[in-house]
Coordinates of C-alpha atoms and ligand atoms in Angstrom, one line a residue:
X12 CA -55.1 -20.8 -86.0
X13 CA -55.1 -19.3 -89.1
X14 CA -56.5 -20.0 -92.7
X15 CA -54.2 -21.0 -95.0
X16 CA -55.6 -19.9 -98.3
X17 CA -56.3 -16.3 -96.7
X18 CA -52.3 -16.5 -95.8
X19 CA -50.8 -17.8 -98.2
X20 CA -52.8 -14.8 -100.6
X21 CA -51.2 -11.9 -98.2
X22 CA -48.0 -13.3 -98.4
X23 CA -48.4 -13.2 -102.6
X24 CA -49.5 -9.8 -101.9
X25 CA -46.3 -8.1 -99.6
X26 CA -44.3 -10.6 -101.9
X27 CA -45.0 -8.7 -104.9
X28 CA -45.3 -5.2 -103.8
X29 CA -41.8 -5.5 -102.1
X30 CA -40.3 -7.6 -104.7
X31 CA -38.6 -4.0 -106.4
X32 CA -37.8 -3.0 -103.3
X33 CA -35.6 -6.4 -103.1
X34 CA -34.7 -6.7 -106.4
X35 CA -32.9 -3.0 -105.4
X36 CA -31.6 -4.2 -102.6
X37 CA -30.0 -7.5 -104.5
X38 CA -28.4 -5.6 -107.1
X39 CA -26.8 -2.7 -104.4
X40 CA -25.0 -6.1 -102.4
X41 CA -23.7 -7.1 -106.0
X42 CA -22.3 -3.5 -106.4
X43 CA -20.6 -3.9 -103.1
X44 CA -17.3 -6.4 -103.5
X45 CA -17.3 -8.1 -100.3
X46 CA -14.5 -10.7 -100.1
X47 CA -14.0 -12.8 -97.0
X48 CA -13.3 -10.4 -94.4
X49 CA -13.5 -7.0 -95.8
X50 CA -17.2 -7.7 -95.6
X51 CA -17.9 -4.1 -94.1
X52 CA -19.4 -2.0 -96.5
X53 CA -22.0 -5.1 -97.4
X54 CA -22.5 -5.2 -93.6
X55 CA -23.6 -1.5 -93.3
X56 CA -25.6 -2.0 -96.4
X57 CA -27.8 -4.7 -95.2
X58 CA -28.2 -2.9 -91.7
X59 CA -29.3 -0.2 -93.5
X60 CA -32.1 -2.4 -95.2
X61 CA -32.9 -4.5 -91.6
X62 CA -33.7 -0.9 -90.6
X63 CA -35.6 -0.1 -93.0
X64 CA -38.0 -3.2 -93.2
X65 CA -38.8 -2.3 -89.5
X66 CA -36.7 -4.9 -87.4
X67 CA -37.3 -4.2 -83.6
X68 CA -33.9 -4.0 -83.2
X69 CA -30.6 -3.8 -85.5
X70 CA -27.4 -4.2 -84.7
X71 CA -23.3 -5.7 -85.6
X72 CA -21.8 -8.1 -83.3
X73 CA -18.9 -9.3 -82.2
X74 CA -17.6 -11.3 -85.3
X75 CA -18.9 -8.1 -87.5
X76 CA -22.3 -10.3 -88.7
X77 CA -24.8 -8.1 -89.5
X78 CA -28.3 -8.7 -87.1
X79 CA -32.1 -7.6 -87.5
X80 CA -35.1 -9.2 -85.3
X81 CA -38.5 -9.5 -85.9
X82 CA -40.8 -10.1 -83.3
X83 CA -40.0 -10.1 -79.3
X84 CA -40.8 -13.3 -78.7
X85 CA -38.1 -15.4 -76.7
X86 CA -37.5 -18.4 -78.5
X87 CA -35.5 -17.4 -82.2
X88 CA -35.6 -19.2 -85.5
X89 CA -32.8 -17.6 -87.1
X90 CA -32.4 -17.0 -91.1
X91 CA -29.2 -17.2 -92.2
X92 CA -26.9 -16.4 -95.8
X93 CA -23.6 -15.1 -95.6
X94 CA -22.5 -11.8 -97.5
X95 CA -18.8 -12.7 -98.3
X96 CA -18.3 -14.0 -101.8
X97 CA -15.3 -16.0 -103.5
X98 CA -13.0 -14.3 -105.3
X99 CA -13.3 -13.2 -109.4
X100 CA -10.2 -15.0 -110.8
X101 CA -10.7 -14.1 -114.5
X102 CA -13.2 -11.0 -115.0
X103 CA -12.8 -11.6 -118.9
X104 CA -14.8 -14.9 -118.2
X105 CA -18.2 -13.0 -117.5
X106 CA -20.8 -12.1 -119.7
X107 CA -21.0 -8.7 -117.5
X108 CA -18.8 -7.1 -115.2
X109 CA -18.7 -9.6 -111.5
X110 CA -19.7 -6.5 -109.7
X111 CA -22.6 -5.0 -111.9
X112 CA -26.0 -6.8 -111.8
X113 CA -27.9 -7.2 -114.8
X114 CA -30.9 -8.3 -115.8
X115 CA -32.5 -10.3 -118.4
X116 CA -35.3 -12.4 -118.9
X117 CA -36.1 -12.2 -115.1
X118 CA -32.3 -13.7 -114.5
X119 CA -30.4 -11.7 -112.5
X120 CA -26.3 -11.8 -112.5
X121 CA -23.6 -10.7 -110.8
X122 CA -21.1 -11.4 -108.3
X123 CA -22.6 -13.4 -105.4
X124 CA -25.8 -14.0 -107.1
X125 CA -25.9 -17.5 -106.3
X126 CA -23.4 -18.0 -103.0
X127 CA -25.2 -15.9 -101.3
X128 CA -26.1 -12.7 -101.9
X129 CA -30.0 -13.4 -103.3
X130 CA -30.4 -15.4 -100.2
X131 CA -29.4 -12.6 -98.1
X132 CA -32.2 -10.4 -100.2
X133 CA -34.7 -13.7 -99.6
X134 CA -34.4 -14.1 -95.5
X135 CA -34.3 -10.0 -95.5
X136 CA -37.6 -9.5 -97.8
X137 CA -39.2 -12.4 -95.8
X138 CA -38.7 -10.8 -92.8
X139 CA -40.1 -8.2 -94.0
X140 CA -43.3 -9.8 -95.1
X141 CA -43.3 -11.9 -91.9
X142 CA -43.4 -8.2 -89.8
X143 CA -46.7 -7.4 -92.3
X144 CA -48.2 -10.6 -91.0
X145 CA -47.7 -9.6 -87.3
X146 CA -48.7 -13.3 -86.3
X147 CA -45.4 -14.2 -84.1
X148 CA -46.0 -14.9 -80.4
X149 CA -43.5 -16.2 -78.4
X150 CA -41.4 -16.7 -81.7
X151 CA -38.9 -13.8 -83.1
X152 CA -36.8 -14.1 -86.3
X153 CA -33.1 -13.6 -86.5
X154 CA -31.5 -12.3 -89.6
X155 CA -27.9 -12.8 -90.3
X156 CA -26.6 -11.3 -92.9
X157 CA -22.9 -13.5 -91.9
X158 CA -19.4 -12.5 -92.7
X159 CA -16.8 -15.0 -93.1
X160 CA -18.4 -17.8 -95.0
X161 CA -16.0 -18.5 -97.4
X162 CA -12.7 -18.9 -96.2
X163 CA -14.2 -20.6 -92.4
X164 CA -17.8 -21.3 -92.6
X165 CA -19.2 -21.5 -89.4
X166 CA -16.8 -19.5 -87.8
X167 CA -18.7 -16.2 -87.7
X168 CA -21.9 -18.1 -86.1
X169 CA -19.6 -20.0 -83.8
X170 CA -18.4 -16.4 -82.5
X171 CA -22.4 -15.8 -82.8
X172 CA -23.7 -18.3 -80.7
X173 CA -20.7 -19.0 -78.1
X174 CA -19.0 -15.2 -77.6
X175 CA -22.0 -13.2 -77.9
X176 CA -24.6 -15.7 -76.1
X177 CA -27.4 -15.8 -79.2
X178 CA -29.3 -19.2 -79.4
X179 CA -31.3 -20.2 -82.0
X180 CA -33.6 -23.0 -81.8
X181 CA -33.2 -24.0 -85.4
X182 CA -31.4 -22.8 -88.0
X183 CA -32.4 -22.2 -91.9
X184 CA -29.6 -21.4 -94.6
X185 CA -30.1 -19.7 -97.7
X186 CA -27.9 -21.3 -99.9
X187 CA -28.6 -22.6 -103.0
X188 CA -31.4 -25.5 -103.1
X189 CA -33.4 -24.0 -106.5
X190 CA -36.4 -23.7 -103.9
X191 CA -35.7 -27.5 -102.9
X192 CA -34.5 -28.7 -98.9
X193 CA -31.7 -29.9 -98.0
X194 CA -30.4 -31.5 -94.6
X195 CA -27.1 -31.7 -94.0
X196 CA -23.4 -32.2 -96.0
X197 CA -20.2 -34.0 -96.2
X198 CA -17.4 -32.2 -93.6
X199 CA -14.2 -31.1 -94.4
X200 CA -10.7 -31.0 -93.0
X201 CA -6.9 -30.0 -93.7
X202 CA -4.2 -32.0 -92.5
X203 CA -1.0 -31.7 -92.8
X204 CA 1.5 -34.6 -92.9
X205 CA 5.0 -34.0 -92.6
X206 CA 8.4 -36.1 -92.3
X207 CA 12.1 -34.8 -91.4
X208 CA 15.4 -35.1 -92.5
X209 CA 19.1 -34.0 -92.7
X210 CA 20.1 -30.7 -94.2
X211 CA 23.8 -30.7 -95.8
X212 CA 24.7 -29.7 -98.9
X213 CA 23.6 -30.9 -102.3
X214 CA 27.3 -32.3 -103.5
X215 CA 27.5 -34.4 -100.4
X216 CA 24.0 -36.1 -100.3
X217 CA 25.1 -39.5 -98.8
X218 CA 25.5 -37.6 -95.5
X219 CA 22.3 -36.3 -95.6
X220 CA 18.4 -37.4 -94.9
X221 CA 16.1 -36.1 -97.7
X222 CA 13.0 -35.6 -96.4
X223 CA 11.7 -35.0 -99.5
X224 CA 12.2 -38.5 -100.4
X225 CA 10.9 -40.0 -97.6
X226 CA 7.4 -37.9 -98.3
X227 CA 7.4 -40.2 -102.0
X228 CA 6.1 -43.7 -100.1
X229 CA 3.1 -40.9 -97.9
X230 CA 2.4 -39.6 -100.6
X231 CA 1.8 -43.0 -102.4
X232 CA 0.2 -44.2 -99.2
X233 CA -2.4 -40.8 -98.6
X234 CA -3.3 -41.7 -102.2
X235 CA -4.2 -45.2 -101.1
X236 CA -6.7 -44.8 -97.9
X237 CA -9.1 -43.6 -100.8
X238 CA -11.4 -46.3 -100.9
X239 CA -11.2 -47.6 -97.3
X240 CA -12.0 -44.3 -95.3
X241 CA -15.0 -44.4 -92.8
X242 CA -18.5 -44.8 -95.6
X243 CA -21.8 -42.9 -94.6
X244 CA -25.6 -44.4 -96.3
X245 CA -26.4 -41.1 -97.7
X246 CA -22.8 -39.5 -98.8
X247 CA -21.0 -42.5 -99.6
X248 CA -17.3 -42.9 -98.9
X249 CA -15.2 -40.0 -97.2
X250 CA -12.3 -38.5 -100.1
X251 CA -9.0 -37.4 -99.7
X252 CA -6.3 -35.4 -102.4
X253 CA -2.8 -34.4 -101.2
X254 CA -3.2 -30.4 -102.7
X255 CA 0.1 -29.2 -101.4
X256 CA 3.3 -29.9 -101.1
X257 CA 6.4 -27.6 -99.3
X258 CA 9.5 -27.8 -98.6
X259 CA 12.9 -25.3 -97.7
X260 CA 13.8 -22.9 -100.7
X261 CA 17.3 -24.0 -101.1
X262 CA 17.7 -25.6 -104.6
X263 CA 20.9 -26.7 -103.6
X264 CA 21.0 -28.2 -99.7
X265 CA 19.8 -31.6 -99.0
X266 CA 16.1 -31.2 -97.8
X267 CA 15.7 -31.3 -94.1
X268 CA 11.9 -31.2 -93.6
X269 CA 8.9 -31.8 -96.4
X270 CA 5.1 -31.3 -95.8
X271 CA 1.5 -32.0 -97.8
X272 CA -1.7 -30.8 -97.1
X273 CA -4.0 -33.2 -97.2
X274 CA -7.8 -32.3 -98.0
X275 CA -9.9 -34.7 -96.7
X276 CA -14.2 -34.9 -97.1
X277 CA -15.7 -36.6 -94.7
X278 CA -18.9 -38.6 -93.1
X279 CA -20.8 -37.2 -89.9
X280 CA -19.9 -38.5 -87.2
X281 CA -16.0 -38.0 -87.6
X282 CA -14.1 -35.9 -85.4
X283 CA -10.6 -34.0 -85.6
X284 CA -9.1 -36.8 -83.2
X285 CA -9.9 -40.1 -85.3
X286 CA -9.3 -38.2 -88.5
X287 CA -5.3 -37.7 -87.6
X288 CA -5.3 -41.0 -86.1
X289 CA -6.7 -43.2 -88.7
X290 CA -4.1 -40.9 -90.6
X291 CA -0.9 -41.6 -88.7
X292 CA -1.7 -45.1 -87.6
X293 CA -0.8 -44.8 -92.2
X294 CA 1.6 -42.8 -92.3
X295 CA 3.5 -43.2 -88.7
X296 CA 5.1 -46.0 -89.6
X297 CA 6.7 -44.5 -92.7
X298 CA 7.9 -41.9 -90.2
X299 CA 5.7 -39.0 -90.9
X300 CA 4.1 -36.5 -88.4
X301 CA 0.2 -35.1 -88.9
X302 CA -1.8 -32.5 -87.6
X303 CA -4.4 -30.1 -88.2
X304 CA -3.6 -26.7 -88.7
X305 CA -4.8 -23.8 -87.0
X306 CA -6.8 -21.3 -89.6
X307 CA -5.9 -17.8 -88.9
X308 CA -9.0 -16.1 -89.2
X309 CA -9.5 -12.4 -88.8
X310 CA -13.2 -10.3 -89.0
X311 CA -13.7 -7.0 -90.4
X312 CA -14.2 -5.9 -86.5
X313 CA -10.5 -7.1 -86.2
X314 CA -11.7 -10.0 -84.1
X315 CA -9.1 -12.8 -84.2
X316 CA -10.9 -16.3 -84.5
X317 CA -7.7 -18.7 -85.5
X318 CA -9.2 -22.4 -84.9
X319 CA -9.1 -25.2 -86.4
X320 CA -9.1 -26.6 -89.8
X321 CA -11.7 -28.8 -89.5
X322 CA -15.8 -28.4 -90.1
X323 CA -17.7 -31.4 -89.1
X324 CA -20.4 -33.3 -91.6
X325 CA -24.1 -33.2 -90.4
X326 CA -27.5 -35.0 -91.5
X327 CA -30.6 -33.9 -89.8
X328 CA -33.3 -36.8 -89.6
X329 CA -35.7 -36.9 -92.5
X330 CA -38.4 -37.0 -90.0
X331 CA -37.2 -34.2 -88.2
X332 CA -39.6 -31.0 -87.2
X333 CA -37.6 -28.0 -88.8
X334 CA -38.0 -30.1 -92.6
X335 CA -42.0 -31.5 -91.5
X336 CA -42.5 -27.5 -91.5
X337 CA -40.3 -27.2 -94.2
X338 CA -42.7 -29.0 -96.5
X339 CA -46.1 -28.6 -95.0
X340 CA -44.9 -24.9 -95.9
X341 CA -43.7 -25.4 -99.8
X342 CA -47.4 -27.6 -100.1
X343 CA -49.6 -24.5 -98.3
X344 CA -47.5 -22.1 -100.7
X345 CA -47.0 -23.8 -104.2
X346 CA -49.3 -27.1 -103.4
X347 CA -47.0 -29.9 -103.3
X348 CA -43.7 -31.1 -101.4
X349 CA -40.2 -30.3 -102.0
X350 CA -37.5 -32.8 -102.6
X351 CA -35.2 -33.1 -99.6
X352 CA -31.7 -33.7 -100.2
X353 CA -28.3 -33.1 -99.3
X354 CA -25.7 -30.0 -100.1
X355 CA -22.1 -31.1 -101.8
X356 CA -20.3 -28.0 -100.5
X357 CA -20.0 -26.9 -96.9
X358 CA -22.2 -24.3 -95.4
X359 CA -22.3 -22.5 -91.6
X360 CA -24.4 -25.3 -90.9
X361 CA -21.1 -27.1 -90.4
X362 CA -20.9 -25.2 -86.5
X363 CA -24.9 -25.0 -86.3
X364 CA -26.3 -28.7 -86.9
X365 CA -22.3 -30.3 -87.1
X366 CA -21.2 -28.9 -83.9
X367 CA -24.0 -27.1 -81.5
X368 CA -26.3 -30.1 -82.5
X369 CA -28.9 -27.1 -83.5
X370 CA -31.3 -28.7 -86.3
X371 CA -31.0 -26.8 -89.2
X372 CA -32.1 -26.8 -92.7
X373 CA -31.2 -25.0 -95.8
X374 CA -34.0 -23.3 -98.1
X375 CA -32.5 -21.0 -100.9
X376 CA -34.0 -19.5 -104.4
X377 CA -30.3 -20.5 -105.9
X378 CA -29.4 -23.1 -108.4
X379 CA -25.9 -25.0 -107.1
X380 CA -25.0 -25.2 -110.9
X381 CA -23.8 -21.6 -111.1
X382 CA -22.6 -21.1 -107.9
X383 CA -18.5 -20.1 -108.3
X384 CA -19.0 -19.5 -111.9
X385 CA -18.8 -17.1 -114.6
X386 CA -22.2 -17.8 -114.9
X387 CA -23.2 -16.6 -111.5
X388 CA -26.8 -15.8 -111.1
X389 CA -30.0 -15.7 -109.9
X390 CA -34.1 -16.7 -110.9
X391 CA -35.8 -13.3 -109.8
X392 CA -39.3 -15.4 -109.7
X393 CA -37.2 -18.2 -107.7
X394 CA -35.9 -15.0 -105.2
X395 CA -39.5 -13.8 -104.8
X396 CA -40.9 -17.3 -103.8
X397 CA -38.2 -17.8 -101.3
X398 CA -38.9 -14.5 -99.6
X399 CA -42.4 -16.3 -99.5
X400 CA -40.8 -19.5 -98.0
X401 CA -39.8 -16.9 -95.0
X402 CA -42.4 -14.8 -94.2
X403 CA -44.3 -18.2 -93.9
X404 CA -42.4 -20.8 -92.5
X405 CA -41.8 -18.7 -88.9
X406 CA -45.4 -18.8 -89.0
X407 CA -46.1 -22.8 -89.1
X408 CA -43.6 -23.5 -87.2
X409 CA -44.8 -21.8 -84.4
X410 CA -48.7 -23.7 -85.0
X411 CA -46.6 -27.0 -85.5
X412 CA -44.0 -26.1 -82.1
X413 CA -46.5 -24.7 -80.3
X414 CA -50.0 -27.3 -80.5
X415 CA -47.1 -29.9 -79.1
X416 CA -46.1 -27.9 -75.8
X417 CA -49.9 -27.1 -75.1
Ligands
ZN509 ZN1 -22.4 -19.5 -99.9

């Protein structure tokens, strides 16, 4: 048993002491361009920091994630935040150049600050404080600077768990939550719907069969499915949007194929099979075929991680232990219970909670409105608070779960 007030005071002091190093680390990460599959330099920079904070072990797994372990316990709590960022579409929209971190009035601006490099800084420095506290017994914390999240969330985490055999007991995701808790999100998947025709010269259309014309009622039927998709009490109804269309690049022929891509947002419980089946029932009679495409994914280590473009939704029970521990952590640090909500976007939790069933919780300093915008930023006071949360969480988790097993 520990005295929570003493511990809180200690964590505050350490967070204050380490703050300049944490902010410098975040600035360095922002200076390093790290688009999906090109994370190597950001991984190397993170490994250096994990060495510096005194991790017992620092390594890179087959998928190229940056990993560091604090403690020697067999039970593992994972801290996860990703190093890849989405791409800048128009740098002229940015008040500061995206790769040049700028601090104004306690706010740090830069590409990936809110998604998700401030999360990486928070978990690394949460672990750094935790290391100094020296309170871990049968638990160790594995810090994961994750790769491939923007294009294929969950794929790199899946590889770490299933290929390299790391089995965390719970996963904390430092994505944007503005210092509140998140316990799930909708899933998503891409579906390809295809019609076939018969190609002939465009001067004799009556001899052919036009696949684009066949697609017209299929598109209408797909759009009309909205309002009839599976619903969830928290997430509401699933939705779908026809987002791409393709056919042969031969303007003087009757097209013999046409394919649309559908972006489908799912509620927890929907499976790849149930999605395909539900769509096929509607468009099958119109002569269309349905499949979930395989998404090509290559890690910066050269590992091919291709898999179905299917990312299940998930929702952790409100009474779950990991959420209780999250609340207790916030209460111990700031004397108030945090809001518990769900995310609008998808995260690595699609694998940890959605596929592997590992209890997963979101907590991060970043704010959702700045994610993927030219206003990308993080509040540095919130960053420091998030590091404090990550320092205390494992101690309370160990206390709560250990007490139960005794
Ligand atoms: Zn993210």
